[in-house]
Tab-separated table of N, CA and C in Angstrom:
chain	number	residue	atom	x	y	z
A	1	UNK	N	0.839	-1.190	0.000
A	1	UNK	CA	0.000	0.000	0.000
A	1	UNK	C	0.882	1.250	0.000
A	2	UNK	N	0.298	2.639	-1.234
A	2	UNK	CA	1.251	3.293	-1.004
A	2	UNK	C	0.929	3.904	0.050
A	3	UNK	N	1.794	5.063	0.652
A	3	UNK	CA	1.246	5.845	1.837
A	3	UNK	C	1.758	6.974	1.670
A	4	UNK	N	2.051	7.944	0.189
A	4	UNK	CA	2.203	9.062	-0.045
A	4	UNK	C	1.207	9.982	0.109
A	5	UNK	N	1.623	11.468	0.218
A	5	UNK	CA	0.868	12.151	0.479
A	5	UNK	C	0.571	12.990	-0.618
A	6	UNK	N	0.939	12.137	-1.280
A	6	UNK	CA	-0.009	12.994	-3.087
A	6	UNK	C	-0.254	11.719	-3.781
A	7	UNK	N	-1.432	11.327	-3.307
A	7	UNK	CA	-1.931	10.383	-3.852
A	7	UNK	C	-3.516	10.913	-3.867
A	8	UNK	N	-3.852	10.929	-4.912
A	8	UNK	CA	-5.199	11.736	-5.965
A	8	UNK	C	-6.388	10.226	-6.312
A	9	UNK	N	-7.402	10.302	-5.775
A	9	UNK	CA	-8.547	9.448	-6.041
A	9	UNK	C	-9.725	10.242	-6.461
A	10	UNK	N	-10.431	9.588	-7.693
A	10	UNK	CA	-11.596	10.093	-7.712
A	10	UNK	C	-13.234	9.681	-7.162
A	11	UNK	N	-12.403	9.118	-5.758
A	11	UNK	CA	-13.932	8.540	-4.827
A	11	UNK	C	-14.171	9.931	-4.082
A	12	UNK	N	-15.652	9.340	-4.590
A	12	UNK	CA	-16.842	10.376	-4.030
A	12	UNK	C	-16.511	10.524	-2.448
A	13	UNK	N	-16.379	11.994	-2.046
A	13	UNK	CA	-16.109	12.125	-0.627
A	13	UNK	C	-17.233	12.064	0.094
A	14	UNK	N	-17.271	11.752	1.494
A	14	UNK	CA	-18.253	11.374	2.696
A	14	UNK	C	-18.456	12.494	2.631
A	15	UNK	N	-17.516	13.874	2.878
A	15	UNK	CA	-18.442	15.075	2.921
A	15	UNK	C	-18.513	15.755	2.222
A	16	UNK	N	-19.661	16.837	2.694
A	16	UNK	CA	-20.366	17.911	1.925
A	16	UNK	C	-19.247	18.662	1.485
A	17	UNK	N	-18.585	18.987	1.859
A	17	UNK	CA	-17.500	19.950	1.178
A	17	UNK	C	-16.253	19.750	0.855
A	18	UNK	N	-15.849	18.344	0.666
A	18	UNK	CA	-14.901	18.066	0.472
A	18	UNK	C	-14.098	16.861	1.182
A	19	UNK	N	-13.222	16.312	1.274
A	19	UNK	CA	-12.317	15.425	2.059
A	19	UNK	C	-11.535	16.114	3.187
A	20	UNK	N	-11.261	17.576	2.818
A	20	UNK	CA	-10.192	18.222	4.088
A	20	UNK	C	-10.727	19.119	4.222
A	21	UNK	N	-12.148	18.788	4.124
A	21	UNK	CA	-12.575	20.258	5.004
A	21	UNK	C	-13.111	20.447	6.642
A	22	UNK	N	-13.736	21.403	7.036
A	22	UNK	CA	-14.275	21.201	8.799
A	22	UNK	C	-15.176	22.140	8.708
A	23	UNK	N	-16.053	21.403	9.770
A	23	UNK	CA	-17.114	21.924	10.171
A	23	UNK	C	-17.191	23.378	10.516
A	24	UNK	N	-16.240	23.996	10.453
A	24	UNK	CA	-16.189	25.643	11.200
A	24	UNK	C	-17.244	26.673	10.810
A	25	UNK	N	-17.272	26.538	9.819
A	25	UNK	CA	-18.752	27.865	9.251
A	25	UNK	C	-19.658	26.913	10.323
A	26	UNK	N	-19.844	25.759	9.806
A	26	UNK	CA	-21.292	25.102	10.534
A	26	UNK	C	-21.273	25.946	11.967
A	27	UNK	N	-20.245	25.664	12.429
A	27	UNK	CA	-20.074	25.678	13.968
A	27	UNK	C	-20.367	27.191	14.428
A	28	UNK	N	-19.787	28.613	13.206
A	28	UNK	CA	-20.051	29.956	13.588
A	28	UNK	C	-21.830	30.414	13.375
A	29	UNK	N	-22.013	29.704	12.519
A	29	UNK	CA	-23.466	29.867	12.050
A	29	UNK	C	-24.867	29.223	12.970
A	30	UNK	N	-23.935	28.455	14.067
A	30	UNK	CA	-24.729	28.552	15.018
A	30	UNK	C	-24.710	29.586	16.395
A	31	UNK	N	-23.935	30.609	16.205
A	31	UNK	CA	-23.887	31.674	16.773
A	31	UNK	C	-25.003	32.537	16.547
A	32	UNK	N	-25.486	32.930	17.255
A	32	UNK	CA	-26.693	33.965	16.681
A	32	UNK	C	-25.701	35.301	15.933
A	33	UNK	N	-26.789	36.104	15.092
A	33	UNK	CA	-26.356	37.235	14.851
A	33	UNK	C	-26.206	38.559	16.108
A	34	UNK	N	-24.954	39.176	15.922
A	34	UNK	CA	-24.569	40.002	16.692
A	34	UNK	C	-25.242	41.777	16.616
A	35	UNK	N	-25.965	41.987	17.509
A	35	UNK	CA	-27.108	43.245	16.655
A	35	UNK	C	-26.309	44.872	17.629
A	36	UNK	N	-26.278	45.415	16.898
A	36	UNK	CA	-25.361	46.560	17.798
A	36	UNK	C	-26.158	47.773	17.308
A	37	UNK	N	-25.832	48.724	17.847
A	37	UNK	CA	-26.485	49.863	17.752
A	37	UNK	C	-25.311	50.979	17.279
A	38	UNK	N	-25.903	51.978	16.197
A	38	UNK	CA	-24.764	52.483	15.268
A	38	UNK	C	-24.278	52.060	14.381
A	39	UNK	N	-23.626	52.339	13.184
A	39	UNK	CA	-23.188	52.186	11.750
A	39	UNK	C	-21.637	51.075	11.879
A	40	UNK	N	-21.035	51.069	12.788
A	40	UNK	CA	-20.039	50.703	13.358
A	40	UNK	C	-19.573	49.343	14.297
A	41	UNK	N	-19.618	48.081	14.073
A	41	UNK	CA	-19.370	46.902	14.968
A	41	UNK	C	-17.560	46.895	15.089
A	42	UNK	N	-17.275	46.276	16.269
A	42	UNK	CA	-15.684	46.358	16.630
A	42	UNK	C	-15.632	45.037	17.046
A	43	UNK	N	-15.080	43.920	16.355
A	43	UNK	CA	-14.580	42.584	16.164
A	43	UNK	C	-13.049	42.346	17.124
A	44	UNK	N	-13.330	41.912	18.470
A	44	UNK	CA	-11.592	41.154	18.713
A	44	UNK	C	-11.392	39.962	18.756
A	45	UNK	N	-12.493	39.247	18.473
A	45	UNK	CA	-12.669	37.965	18.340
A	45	UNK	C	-12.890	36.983	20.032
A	46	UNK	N	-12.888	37.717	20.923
A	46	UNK	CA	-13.039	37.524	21.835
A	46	UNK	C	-11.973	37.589	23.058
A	47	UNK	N	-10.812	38.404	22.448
A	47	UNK	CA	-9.973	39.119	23.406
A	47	UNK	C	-9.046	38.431	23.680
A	48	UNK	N	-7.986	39.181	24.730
A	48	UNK	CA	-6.915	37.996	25.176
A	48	UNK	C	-6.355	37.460	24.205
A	49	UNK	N	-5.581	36.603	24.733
A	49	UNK	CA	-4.630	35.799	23.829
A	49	UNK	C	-5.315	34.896	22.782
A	50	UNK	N	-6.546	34.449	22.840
A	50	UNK	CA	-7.608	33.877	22.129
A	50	UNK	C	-8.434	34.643	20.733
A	51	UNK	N	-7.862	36.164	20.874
A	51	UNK	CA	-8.625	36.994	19.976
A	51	UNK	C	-7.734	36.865	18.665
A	52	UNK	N	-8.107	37.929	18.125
A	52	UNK	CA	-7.639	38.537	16.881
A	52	UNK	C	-7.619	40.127	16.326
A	53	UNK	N	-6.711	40.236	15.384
A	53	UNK	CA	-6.646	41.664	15.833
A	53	UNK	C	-8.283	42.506	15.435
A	54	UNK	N	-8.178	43.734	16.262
A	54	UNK	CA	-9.102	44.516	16.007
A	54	UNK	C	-9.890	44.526	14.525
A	55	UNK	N	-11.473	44.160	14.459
A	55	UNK	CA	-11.689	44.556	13.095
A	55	UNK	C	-12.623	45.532	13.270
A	56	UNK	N	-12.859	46.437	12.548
A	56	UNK	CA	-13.953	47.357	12.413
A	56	UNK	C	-15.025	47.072	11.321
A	57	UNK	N	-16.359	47.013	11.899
A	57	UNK	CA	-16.788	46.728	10.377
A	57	UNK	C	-18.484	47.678	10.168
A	58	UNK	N	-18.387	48.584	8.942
A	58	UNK	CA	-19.476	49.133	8.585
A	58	UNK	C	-20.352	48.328	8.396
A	59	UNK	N	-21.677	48.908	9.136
A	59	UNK	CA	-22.834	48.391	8.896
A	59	UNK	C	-24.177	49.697	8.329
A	60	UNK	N	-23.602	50.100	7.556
A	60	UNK	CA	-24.339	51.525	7.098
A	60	UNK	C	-25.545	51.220	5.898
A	61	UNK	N	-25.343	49.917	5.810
A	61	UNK	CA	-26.582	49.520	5.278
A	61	UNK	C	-27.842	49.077	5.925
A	62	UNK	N	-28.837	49.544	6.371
A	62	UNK	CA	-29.641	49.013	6.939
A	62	UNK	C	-30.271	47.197	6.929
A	63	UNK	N	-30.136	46.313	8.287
A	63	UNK	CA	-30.678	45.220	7.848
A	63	UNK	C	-29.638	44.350	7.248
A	64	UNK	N	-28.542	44.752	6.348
A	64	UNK	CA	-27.606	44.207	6.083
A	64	UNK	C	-26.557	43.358	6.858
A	65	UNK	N	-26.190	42.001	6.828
A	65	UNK	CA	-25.811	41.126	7.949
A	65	UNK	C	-23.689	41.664	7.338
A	66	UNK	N	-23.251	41.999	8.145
A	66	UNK	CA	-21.509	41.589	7.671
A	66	UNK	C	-20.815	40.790	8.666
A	67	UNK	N	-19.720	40.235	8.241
A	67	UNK	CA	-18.823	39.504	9.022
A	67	UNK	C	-17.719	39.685	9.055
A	68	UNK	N	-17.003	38.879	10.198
A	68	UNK	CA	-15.835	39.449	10.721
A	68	UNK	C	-14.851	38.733	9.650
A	69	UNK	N	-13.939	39.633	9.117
A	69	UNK	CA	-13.053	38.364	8.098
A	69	UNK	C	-12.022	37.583	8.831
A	70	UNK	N	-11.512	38.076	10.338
A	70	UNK	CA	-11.043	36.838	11.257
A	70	UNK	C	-11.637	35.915	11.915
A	71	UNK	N	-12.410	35.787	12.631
A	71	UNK	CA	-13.447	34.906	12.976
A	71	UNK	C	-15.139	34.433	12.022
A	72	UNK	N	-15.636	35.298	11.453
A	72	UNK	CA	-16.530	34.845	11.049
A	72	UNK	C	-17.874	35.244	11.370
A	73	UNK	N	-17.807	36.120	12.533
A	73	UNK	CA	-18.712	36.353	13.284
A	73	UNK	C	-19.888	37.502	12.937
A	74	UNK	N	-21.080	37.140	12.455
A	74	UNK	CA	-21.772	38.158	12.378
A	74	UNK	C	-22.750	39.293	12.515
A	75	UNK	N	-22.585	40.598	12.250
A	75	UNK	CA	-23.240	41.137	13.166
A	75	UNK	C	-23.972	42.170	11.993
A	76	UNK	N	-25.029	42.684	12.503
A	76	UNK	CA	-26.080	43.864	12.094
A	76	UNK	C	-26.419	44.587	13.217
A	77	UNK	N	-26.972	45.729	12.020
A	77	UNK	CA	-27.537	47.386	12.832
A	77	UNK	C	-28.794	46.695	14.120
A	78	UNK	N	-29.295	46.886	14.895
A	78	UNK	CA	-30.136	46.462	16.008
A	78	UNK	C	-31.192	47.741	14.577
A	79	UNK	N	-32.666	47.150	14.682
A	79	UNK	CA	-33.636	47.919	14.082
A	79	UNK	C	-34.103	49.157	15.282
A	80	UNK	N	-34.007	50.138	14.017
A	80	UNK	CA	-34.740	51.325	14.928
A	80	UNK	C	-36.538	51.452	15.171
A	81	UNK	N	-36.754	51.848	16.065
A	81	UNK	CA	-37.931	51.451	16.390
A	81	UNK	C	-39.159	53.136	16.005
């Protein structure tokens, strides 16, 4: 048996997205959405040595969902009432 690591098959993979992929979107997308108040969300990914650097992210579209491009995390304007 070989046991290289460039060895190319064309069997159908078990998963949805591939052979080397992971669950991680699945896993952020069970986060609820993050609703803030103001045009402006501030991303550290959860601080500490665990974070990532500062992101800033416009939300000047009303209703419009954005995400963090280090973590994933997403957030919208809270609706004005």
């Amino acid at each position: 048996e070989e046991k290289s690591l460039e060895k190319y098959t064309n069997e159908e993979s078990k998963y949805a997205l591939g052979k080397h992929r992971s669950n991680a979107l699945e896993l952020v997308h069970r986060v609820p959405i993050v609703e803030v108040d103001g045009e402006m969300a501030i991303c550290d990914g959860g601080g500490g040595a665990m974070g990532h650097p500062i992101e800033y992210i416009s939300l000047e579209v009303p209703g419009a969902v954005e995400y963090c491009k280090y973590c994933a995390i997403r957030f919208t304007q809270k609706k004005k009432d």
